[in-house]
Tab-separated table of C-alpha atoms in Angstrom:
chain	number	residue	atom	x	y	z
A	1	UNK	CA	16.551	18.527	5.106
A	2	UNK	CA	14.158	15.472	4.819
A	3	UNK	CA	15.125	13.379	1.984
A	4	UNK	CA	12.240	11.282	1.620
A	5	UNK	CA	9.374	11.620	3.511
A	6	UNK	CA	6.866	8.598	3.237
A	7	UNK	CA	2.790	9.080	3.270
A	8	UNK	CA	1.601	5.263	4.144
A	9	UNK	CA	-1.299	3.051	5.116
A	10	UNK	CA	-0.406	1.414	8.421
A	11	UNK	CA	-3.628	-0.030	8.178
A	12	UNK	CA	-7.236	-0.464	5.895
A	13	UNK	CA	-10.658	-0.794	7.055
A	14	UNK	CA	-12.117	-3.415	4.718
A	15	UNK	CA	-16.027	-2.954	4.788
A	16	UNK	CA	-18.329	-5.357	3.322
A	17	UNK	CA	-21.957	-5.321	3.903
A	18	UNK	CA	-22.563	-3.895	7.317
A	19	UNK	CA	-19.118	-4.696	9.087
A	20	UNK	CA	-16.668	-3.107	9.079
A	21	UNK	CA	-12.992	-4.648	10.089
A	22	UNK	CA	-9.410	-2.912	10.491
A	23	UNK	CA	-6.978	-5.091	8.841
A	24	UNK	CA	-3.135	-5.407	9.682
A	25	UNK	CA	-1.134	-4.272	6.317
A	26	UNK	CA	2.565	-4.774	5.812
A	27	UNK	CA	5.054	-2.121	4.712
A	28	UNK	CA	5.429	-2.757	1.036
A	29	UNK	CA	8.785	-3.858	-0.464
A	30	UNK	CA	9.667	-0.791	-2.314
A	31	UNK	CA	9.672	0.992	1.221
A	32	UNK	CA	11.498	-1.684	2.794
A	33	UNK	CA	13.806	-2.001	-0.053
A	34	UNK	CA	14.900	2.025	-0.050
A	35	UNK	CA	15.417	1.514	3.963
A	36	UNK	CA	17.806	-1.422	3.517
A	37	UNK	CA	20.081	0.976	1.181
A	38	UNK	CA	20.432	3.547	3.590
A	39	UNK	CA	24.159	3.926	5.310
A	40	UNK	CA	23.870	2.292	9.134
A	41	UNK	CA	23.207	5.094	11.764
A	42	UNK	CA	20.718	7.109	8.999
A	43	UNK	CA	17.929	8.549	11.194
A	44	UNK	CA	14.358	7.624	10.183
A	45	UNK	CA	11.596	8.649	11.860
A	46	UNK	CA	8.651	7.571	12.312
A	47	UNK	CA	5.075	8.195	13.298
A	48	UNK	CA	5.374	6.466	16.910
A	49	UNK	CA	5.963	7.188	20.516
A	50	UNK	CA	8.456	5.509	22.757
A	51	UNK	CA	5.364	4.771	25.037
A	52	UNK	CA	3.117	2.828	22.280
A	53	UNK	CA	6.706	0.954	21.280
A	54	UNK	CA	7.427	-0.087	24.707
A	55	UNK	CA	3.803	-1.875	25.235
A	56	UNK	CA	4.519	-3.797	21.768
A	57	UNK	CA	7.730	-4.984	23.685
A	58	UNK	CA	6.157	-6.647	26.327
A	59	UNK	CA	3.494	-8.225	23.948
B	1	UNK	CA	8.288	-1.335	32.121
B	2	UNK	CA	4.170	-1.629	32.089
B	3	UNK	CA	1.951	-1.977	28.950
B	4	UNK	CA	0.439	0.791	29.269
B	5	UNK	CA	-3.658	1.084	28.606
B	6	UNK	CA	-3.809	4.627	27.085
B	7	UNK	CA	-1.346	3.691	23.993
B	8	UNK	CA	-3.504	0.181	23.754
B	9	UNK	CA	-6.463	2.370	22.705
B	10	UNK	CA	-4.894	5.542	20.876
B	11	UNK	CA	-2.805	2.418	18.454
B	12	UNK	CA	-4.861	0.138	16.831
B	13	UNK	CA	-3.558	-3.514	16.696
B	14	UNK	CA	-3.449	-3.017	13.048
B	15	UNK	CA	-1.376	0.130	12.944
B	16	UNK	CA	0.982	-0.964	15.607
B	17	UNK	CA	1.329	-4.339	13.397
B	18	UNK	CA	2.963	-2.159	10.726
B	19	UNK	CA	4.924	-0.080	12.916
B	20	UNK	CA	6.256	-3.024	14.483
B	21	UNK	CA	7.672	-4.249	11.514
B	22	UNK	CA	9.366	-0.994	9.879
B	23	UNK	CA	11.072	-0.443	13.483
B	24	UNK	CA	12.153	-4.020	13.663
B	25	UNK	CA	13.196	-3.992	10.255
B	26	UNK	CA	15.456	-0.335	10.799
B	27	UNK	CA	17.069	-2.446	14.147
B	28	UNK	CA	17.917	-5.415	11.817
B	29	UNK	CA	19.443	-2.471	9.181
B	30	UNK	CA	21.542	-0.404	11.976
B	31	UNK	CA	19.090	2.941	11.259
B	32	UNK	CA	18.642	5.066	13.776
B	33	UNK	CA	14.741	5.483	14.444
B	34	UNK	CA	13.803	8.738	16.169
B	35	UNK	CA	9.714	8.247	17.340
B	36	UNK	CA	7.818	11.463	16.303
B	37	UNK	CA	5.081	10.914	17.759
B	38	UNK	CA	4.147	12.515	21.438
B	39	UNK	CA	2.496	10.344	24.226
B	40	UNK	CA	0.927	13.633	26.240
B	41	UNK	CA	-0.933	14.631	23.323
B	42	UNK	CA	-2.712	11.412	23.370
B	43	UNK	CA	-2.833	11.882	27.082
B	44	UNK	CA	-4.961	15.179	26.040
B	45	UNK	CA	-7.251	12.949	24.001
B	46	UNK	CA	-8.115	10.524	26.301
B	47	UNK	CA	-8.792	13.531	28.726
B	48	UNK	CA	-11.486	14.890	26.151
B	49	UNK	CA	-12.589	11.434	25.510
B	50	UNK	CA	-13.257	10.663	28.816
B	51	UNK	CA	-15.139	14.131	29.035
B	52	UNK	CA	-17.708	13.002	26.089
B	53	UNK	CA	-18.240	9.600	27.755
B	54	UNK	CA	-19.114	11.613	30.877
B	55	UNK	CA	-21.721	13.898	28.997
B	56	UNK	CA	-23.196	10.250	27.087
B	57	UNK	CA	-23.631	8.461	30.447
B	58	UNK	CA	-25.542	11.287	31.318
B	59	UNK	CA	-27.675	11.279	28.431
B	60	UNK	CA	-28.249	7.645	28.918
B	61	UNK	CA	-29.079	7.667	32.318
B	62	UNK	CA	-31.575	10.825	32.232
B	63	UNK	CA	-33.147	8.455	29.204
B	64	UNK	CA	-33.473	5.159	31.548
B	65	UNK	CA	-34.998	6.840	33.907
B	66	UNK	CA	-37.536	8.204	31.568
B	67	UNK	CA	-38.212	5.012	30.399
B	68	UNK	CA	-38.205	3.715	33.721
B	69	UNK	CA	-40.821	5.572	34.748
B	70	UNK	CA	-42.409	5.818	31.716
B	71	UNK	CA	-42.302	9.673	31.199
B	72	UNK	CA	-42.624	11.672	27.599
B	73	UNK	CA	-39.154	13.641	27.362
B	74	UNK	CA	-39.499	17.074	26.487
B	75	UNK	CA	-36.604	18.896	26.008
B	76	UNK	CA	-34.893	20.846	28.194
B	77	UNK	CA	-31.896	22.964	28.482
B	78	UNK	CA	-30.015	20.758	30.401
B	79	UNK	CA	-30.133	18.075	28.047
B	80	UNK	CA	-29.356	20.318	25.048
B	81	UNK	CA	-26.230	21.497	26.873
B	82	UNK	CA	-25.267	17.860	27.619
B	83	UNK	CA	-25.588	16.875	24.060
B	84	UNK	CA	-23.698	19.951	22.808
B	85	UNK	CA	-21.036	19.631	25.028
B	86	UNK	CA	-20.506	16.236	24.578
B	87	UNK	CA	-20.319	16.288	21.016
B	88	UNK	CA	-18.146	19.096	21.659
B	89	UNK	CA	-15.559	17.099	23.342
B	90	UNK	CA	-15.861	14.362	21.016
B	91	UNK	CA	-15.041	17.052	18.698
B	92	UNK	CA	-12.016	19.038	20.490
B	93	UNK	CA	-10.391	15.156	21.242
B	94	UNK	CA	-10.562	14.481	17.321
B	95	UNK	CA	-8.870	17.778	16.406
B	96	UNK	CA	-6.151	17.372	19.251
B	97	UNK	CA	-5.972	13.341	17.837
B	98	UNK	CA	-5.278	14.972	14.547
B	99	UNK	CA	-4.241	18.395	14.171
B	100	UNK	CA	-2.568	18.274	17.828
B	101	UNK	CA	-0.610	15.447	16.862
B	102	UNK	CA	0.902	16.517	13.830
B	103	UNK	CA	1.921	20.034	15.778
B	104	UNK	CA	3.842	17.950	17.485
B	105	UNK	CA	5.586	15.487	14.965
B	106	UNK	CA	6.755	18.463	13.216
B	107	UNK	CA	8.284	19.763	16.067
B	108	UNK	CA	10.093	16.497	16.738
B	109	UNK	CA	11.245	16.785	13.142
B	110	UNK	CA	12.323	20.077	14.027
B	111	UNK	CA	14.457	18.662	17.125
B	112	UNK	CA	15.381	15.401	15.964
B	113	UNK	CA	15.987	16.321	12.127
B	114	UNK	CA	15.733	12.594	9.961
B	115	UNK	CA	17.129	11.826	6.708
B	116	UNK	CA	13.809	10.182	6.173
B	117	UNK	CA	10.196	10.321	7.747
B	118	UNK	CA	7.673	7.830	7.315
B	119	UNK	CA	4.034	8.808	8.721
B	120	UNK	CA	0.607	8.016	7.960
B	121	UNK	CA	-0.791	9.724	4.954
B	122	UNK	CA	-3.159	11.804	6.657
B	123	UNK	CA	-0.415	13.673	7.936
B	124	UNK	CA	2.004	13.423	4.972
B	125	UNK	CA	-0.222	14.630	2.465
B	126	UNK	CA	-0.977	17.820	4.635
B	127	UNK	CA	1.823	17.813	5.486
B	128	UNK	CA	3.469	17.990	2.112
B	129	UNK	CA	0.533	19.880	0.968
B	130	UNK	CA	2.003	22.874	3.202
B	131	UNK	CA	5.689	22.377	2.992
B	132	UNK	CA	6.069	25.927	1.366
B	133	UNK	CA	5.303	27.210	4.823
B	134	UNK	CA	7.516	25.024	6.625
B	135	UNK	CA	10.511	26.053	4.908
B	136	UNK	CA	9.946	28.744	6.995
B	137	UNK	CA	10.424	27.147	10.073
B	138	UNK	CA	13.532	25.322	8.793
B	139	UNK	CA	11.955	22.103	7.727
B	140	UNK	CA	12.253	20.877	4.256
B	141	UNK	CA	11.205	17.972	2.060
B	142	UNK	CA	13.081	16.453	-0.720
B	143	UNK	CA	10.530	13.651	-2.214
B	144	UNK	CA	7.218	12.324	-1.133
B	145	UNK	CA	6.559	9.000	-1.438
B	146	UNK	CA	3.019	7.114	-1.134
B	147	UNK	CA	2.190	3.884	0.339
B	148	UNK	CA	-0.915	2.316	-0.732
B	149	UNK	CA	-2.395	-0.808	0.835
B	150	UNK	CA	-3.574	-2.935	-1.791
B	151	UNK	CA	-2.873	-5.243	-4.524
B	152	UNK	CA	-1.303	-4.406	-7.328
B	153	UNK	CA	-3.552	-3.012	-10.768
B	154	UNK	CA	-2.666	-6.036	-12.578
B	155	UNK	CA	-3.488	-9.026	-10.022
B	156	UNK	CA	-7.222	-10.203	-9.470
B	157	UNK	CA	-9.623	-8.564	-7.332
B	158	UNK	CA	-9.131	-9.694	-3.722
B	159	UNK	CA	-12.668	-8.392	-2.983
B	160	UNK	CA	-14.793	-10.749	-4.689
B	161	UNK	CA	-16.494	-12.635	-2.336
B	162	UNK	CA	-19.696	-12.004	0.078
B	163	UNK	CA	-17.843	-12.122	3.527
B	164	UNK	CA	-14.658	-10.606	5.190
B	165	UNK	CA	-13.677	-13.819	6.372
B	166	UNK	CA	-13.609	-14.786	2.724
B	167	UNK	CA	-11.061	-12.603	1.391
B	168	UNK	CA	-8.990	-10.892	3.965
B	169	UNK	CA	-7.019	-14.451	4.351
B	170	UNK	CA	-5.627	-14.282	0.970
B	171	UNK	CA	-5.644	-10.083	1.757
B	172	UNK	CA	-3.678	-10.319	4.671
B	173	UNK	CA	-0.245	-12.249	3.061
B	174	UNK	CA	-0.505	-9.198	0.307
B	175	UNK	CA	2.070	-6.350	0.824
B	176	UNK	CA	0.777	-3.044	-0.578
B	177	UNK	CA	1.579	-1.644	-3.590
B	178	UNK	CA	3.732	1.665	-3.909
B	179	UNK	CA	3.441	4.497	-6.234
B	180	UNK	CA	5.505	7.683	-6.663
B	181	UNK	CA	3.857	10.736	-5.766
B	182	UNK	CA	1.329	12.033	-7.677
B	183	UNK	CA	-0.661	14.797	-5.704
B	184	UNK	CA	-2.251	14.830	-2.222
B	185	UNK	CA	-5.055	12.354	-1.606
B	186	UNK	CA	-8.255	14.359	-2.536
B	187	UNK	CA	-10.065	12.890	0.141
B	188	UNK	CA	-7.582	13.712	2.543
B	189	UNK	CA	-7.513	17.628	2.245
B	190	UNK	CA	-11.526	17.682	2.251
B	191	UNK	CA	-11.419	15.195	5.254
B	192	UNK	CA	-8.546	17.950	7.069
B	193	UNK	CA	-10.652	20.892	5.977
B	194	UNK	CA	-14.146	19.558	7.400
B	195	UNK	CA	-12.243	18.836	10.769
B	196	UNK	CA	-11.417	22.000	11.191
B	197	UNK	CA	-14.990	22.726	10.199
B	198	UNK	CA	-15.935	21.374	13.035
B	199	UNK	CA	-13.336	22.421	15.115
B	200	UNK	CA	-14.645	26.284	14.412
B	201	UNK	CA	-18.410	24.976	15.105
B	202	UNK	CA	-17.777	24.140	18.358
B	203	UNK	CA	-15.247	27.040	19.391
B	204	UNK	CA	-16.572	29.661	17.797
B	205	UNK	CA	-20.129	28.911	16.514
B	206	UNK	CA	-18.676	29.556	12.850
B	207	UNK	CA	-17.981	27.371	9.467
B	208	UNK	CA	-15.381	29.870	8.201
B	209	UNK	CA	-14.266	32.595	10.647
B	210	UNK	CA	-12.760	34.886	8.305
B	211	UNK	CA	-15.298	35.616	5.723
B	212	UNK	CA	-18.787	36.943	6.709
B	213	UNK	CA	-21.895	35.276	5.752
B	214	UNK	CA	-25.381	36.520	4.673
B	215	UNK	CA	-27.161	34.325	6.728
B	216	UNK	CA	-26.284	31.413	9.225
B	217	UNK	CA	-28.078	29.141	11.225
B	218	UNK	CA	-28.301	25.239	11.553
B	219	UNK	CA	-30.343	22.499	10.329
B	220	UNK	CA	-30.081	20.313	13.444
B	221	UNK	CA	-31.513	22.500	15.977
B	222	UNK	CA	-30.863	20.044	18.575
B	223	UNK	CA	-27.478	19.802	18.501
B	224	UNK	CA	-26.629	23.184	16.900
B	225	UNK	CA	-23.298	23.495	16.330
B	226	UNK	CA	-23.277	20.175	14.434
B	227	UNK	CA	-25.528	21.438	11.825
B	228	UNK	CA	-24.356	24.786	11.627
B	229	UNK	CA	-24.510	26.597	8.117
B	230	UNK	CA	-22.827	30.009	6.523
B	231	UNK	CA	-25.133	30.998	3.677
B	232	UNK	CA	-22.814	33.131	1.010
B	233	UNK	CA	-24.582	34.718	-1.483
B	234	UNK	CA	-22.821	35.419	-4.611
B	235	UNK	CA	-25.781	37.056	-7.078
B	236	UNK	CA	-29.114	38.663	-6.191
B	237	UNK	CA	-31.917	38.816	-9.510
B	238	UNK	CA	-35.160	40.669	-9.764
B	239	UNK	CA	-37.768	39.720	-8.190
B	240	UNK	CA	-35.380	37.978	-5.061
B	241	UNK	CA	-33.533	35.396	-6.842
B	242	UNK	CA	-30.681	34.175	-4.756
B	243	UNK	CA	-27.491	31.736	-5.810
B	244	UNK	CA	-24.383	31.687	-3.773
B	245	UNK	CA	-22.856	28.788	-1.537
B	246	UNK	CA	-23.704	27.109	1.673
B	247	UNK	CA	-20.667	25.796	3.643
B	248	UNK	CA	-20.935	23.295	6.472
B	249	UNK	CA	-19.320	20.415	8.260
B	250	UNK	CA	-20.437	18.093	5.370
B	251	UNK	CA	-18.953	20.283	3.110
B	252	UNK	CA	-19.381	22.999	0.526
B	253	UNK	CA	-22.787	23.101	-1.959
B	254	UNK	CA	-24.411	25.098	-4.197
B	255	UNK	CA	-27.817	26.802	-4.015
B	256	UNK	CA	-30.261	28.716	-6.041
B	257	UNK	CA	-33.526	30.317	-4.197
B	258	UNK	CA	-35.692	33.485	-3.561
B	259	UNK	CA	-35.325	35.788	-0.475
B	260	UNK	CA	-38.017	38.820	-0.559
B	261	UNK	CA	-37.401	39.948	3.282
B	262	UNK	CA	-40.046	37.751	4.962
B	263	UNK	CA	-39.632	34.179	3.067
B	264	UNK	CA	-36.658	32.351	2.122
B	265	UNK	CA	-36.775	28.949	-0.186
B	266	UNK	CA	-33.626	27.363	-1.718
B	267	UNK	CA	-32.196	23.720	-3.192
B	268	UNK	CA	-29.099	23.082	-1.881
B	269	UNK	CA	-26.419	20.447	-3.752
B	270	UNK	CA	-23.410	19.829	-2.320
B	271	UNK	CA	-20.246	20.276	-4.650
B	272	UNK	CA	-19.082	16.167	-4.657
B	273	UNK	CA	-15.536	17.747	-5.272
B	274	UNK	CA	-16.096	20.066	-1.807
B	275	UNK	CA	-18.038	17.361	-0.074
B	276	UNK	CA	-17.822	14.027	2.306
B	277	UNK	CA	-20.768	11.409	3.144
B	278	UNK	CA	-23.419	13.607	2.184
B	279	UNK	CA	-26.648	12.942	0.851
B	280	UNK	CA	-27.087	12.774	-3.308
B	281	UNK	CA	-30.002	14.267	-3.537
B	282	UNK	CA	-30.653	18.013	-3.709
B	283	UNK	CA	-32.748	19.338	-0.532
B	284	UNK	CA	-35.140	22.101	-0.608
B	285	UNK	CA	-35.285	24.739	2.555
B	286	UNK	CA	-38.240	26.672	3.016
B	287	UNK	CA	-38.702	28.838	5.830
B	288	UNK	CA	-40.238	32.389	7.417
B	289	UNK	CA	-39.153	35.172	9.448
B	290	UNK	CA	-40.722	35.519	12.747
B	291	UNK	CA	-39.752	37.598	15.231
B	292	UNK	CA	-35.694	37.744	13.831
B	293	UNK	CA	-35.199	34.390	13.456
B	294	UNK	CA	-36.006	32.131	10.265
B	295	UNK	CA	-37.538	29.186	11.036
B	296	UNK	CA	-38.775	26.315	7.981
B	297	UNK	CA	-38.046	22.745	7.244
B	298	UNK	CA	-36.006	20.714	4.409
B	299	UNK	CA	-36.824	17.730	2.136
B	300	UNK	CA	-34.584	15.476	0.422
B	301	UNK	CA	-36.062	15.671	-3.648
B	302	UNK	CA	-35.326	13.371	-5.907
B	303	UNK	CA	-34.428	14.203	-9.480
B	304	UNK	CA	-37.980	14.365	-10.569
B	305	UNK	CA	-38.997	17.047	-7.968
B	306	UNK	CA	-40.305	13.927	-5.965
B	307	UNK	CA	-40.722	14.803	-2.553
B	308	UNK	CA	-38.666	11.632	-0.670
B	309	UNK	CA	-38.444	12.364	2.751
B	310	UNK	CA	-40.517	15.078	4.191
B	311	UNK	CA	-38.854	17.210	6.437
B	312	UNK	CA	-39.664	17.913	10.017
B	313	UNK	CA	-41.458	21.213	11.377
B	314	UNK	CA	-39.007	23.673	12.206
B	315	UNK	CA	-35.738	21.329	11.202
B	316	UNK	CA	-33.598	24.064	10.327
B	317	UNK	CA	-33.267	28.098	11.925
B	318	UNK	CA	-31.334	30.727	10.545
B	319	UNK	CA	-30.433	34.018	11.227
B	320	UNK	CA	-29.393	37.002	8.909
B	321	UNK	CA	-26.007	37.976	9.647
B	322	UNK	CA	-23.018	36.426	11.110
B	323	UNK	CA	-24.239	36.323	14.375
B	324	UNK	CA	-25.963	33.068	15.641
B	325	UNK	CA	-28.410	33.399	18.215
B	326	UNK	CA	-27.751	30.851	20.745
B	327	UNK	CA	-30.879	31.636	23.444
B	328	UNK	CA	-32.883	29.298	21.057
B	329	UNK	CA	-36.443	28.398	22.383
């Protein structure tokens, strides 16, 4: 069974006028904070290939 | 190891920003992060991608040339196919991106079973939306949390201001807020259900495959399946007063008319509830049968029955039926 599942905003697109700009967003402390108590070795998962997390490693 | 192009495109900066941090963040805790998501089906989208670019260059070029050589298009079937099947494409690589996608993270939930899942809320809110019928295939959810970007009710505005550049400083050293669940996102499930909208326009010529419409037809002619229409009618008066629904890609509205056989007429208001990005004003159809096919034009009217922007001759066809023709000429 899922415990928790999380529904987030890994981004926003802030429009003003006539542009229109993705902005970065941060994951917000109460998420962070429930993470930090979980027991080491607790599997999370997360929307995210292997693939897209090996090009941020080489960034 | 290679940075690899495809995942460049499919992640925005901005998302992989955030992901970024929750996965370094799990390291720095000792979780265990399982990745949901699956690489091939964004393979698939860049295929169908790729095939709509192919269809647009055509466009474009067939439209140089006519400029070129200073020709008057008409249209011809060739180019109607083009457009149709490029905005085909477009749509089939959105529906994989999406609803393709999210096959898959739940069947790496299924594999790789989590204690917790964090995703983007278009999917969780589906997602959660439907978890009565994923108990069924062994996966259940306990709570459902939702992330929203943002400042908190209680600080100022951080959107006053007249540019981005303005604002999104100050923005951008904000965390976003967090509330508790409290339903599905509205605007989500409408935004889902007009995909697959879509998704049935352009594989099966239909808005909603399972019920059977009085009428259907489009009201972009030259790109058909984008303005494809299922008239429903719900009550028939004396005298050939018809009221029923309309559902589309846009959405779902409301209409009132007459039908006597030979003439239809009809304002149309989308349900706001039902609806995405479509116009406020009501539109009146008017059209006549000729030779089995309906053929007429729309207006947008304003409140006062003010005419705003005069339709087009012949800017919508429709057919009784479920059936639409598609040897339009």
């Amino acid at each position: 069974m899922i415990e928790r599942l999380y529904g987030v905003e890994h981004s926003v697109m802030f429009s003003c006028f006539f542009s229109t700009e993705e902005k970065s967003v941060c994951p917000s402390e109460e998420l962070v904070g429930k993470l930090s108590a979980l027991p080491a070795g607790t599997v999370v998962g997360i929307e995210f290939s292997l693939e897209a997390h090996r090009s941020l490693l080489i960034k | 190891m290679r940075l690899n192009d495809e995942s460049e495109i499919m992640v925005s900066p901005a998302s992989k920003y955030y992901w970024r941090r929750l996965i370094d963040f799990c390291g720095r805790h000792k979780l265990r992060v399982v990745y949901l998501d699956d690489f091939e089906t964004f393979e698939k989208v860049m295929e169908k991608r790729a095939e709509a670019e192919t269809y647009k260059q055509r466009l474009r070029s067939f439209f140089e040339r006519l400029e070129s050589e200073r020709s008057i298009y008409t249209e011809t079937n060739y180019v109607r196919e083009w457009m149709e099947a490029g905005y085909r494409a477009d749509v089939e690589a959105e529906y994989i991106f999406i609803v393709g996608r999210e096959k898959k993270i739940l069947e790496n939930i299924q594999k790789t079973n989590p204690s917790i899942v964090v995703m983007g809320k278009g999917h969780g809110d589906i997602i959660f939306l439907n978890r009565g019928s994923l108990e069924t295939q062994g996966i259940s959810f306990g709570q459902y949390l939702r992330e929203i970007a943002g400042l908190r009710n209680e600080e100022a505005d951080p959107f006053e201001g007249w540019t981005i550049s303005a604002v999104m400083p100050e923005f951008d050293k904000k965390l976003p807020s967090f509330i508790t669940y409290e339903g599905p996102d509205p605007s989500v499930v409408v935004e889902r259900e007009l995909l697959q909208r879509s998704y049935n326009a352009v594989t099966q010529m239909r808005i909603l495959p399972e019920r059977k419409p009085d009428f259907i037809g489009t009201w972009f002619p030259k790109l058909r399946s984008r303005g494809l229409f299922e008239v429903y009618i719900e009550e028939r008066r004396d005298g050939g007063g018809i009221s029923g629904t309309i559902e589309d890609i846009l959405g779902t509205a409301g209409f009132e008319g007459h039908w006597n056989g030979q003439k239809i007429s009809f304002k149309k208001n989308y349900d706001a509830q039902k609806s995405q990005g479509q116009s406020h004003y009501p539109l009146f159809y008017q059209g006549n049968l000729e030779n089995g096919t309906i053929r007429g034009h729309y207006d947008f009217i304003s409140d006062g029955g003010i005419i705003n922007y005069p339709g087009q001759k012949d800017s919508f066809v429709l057919f009784q039926g479920d059936q639409f023709k598609l040897d339009l000429s």
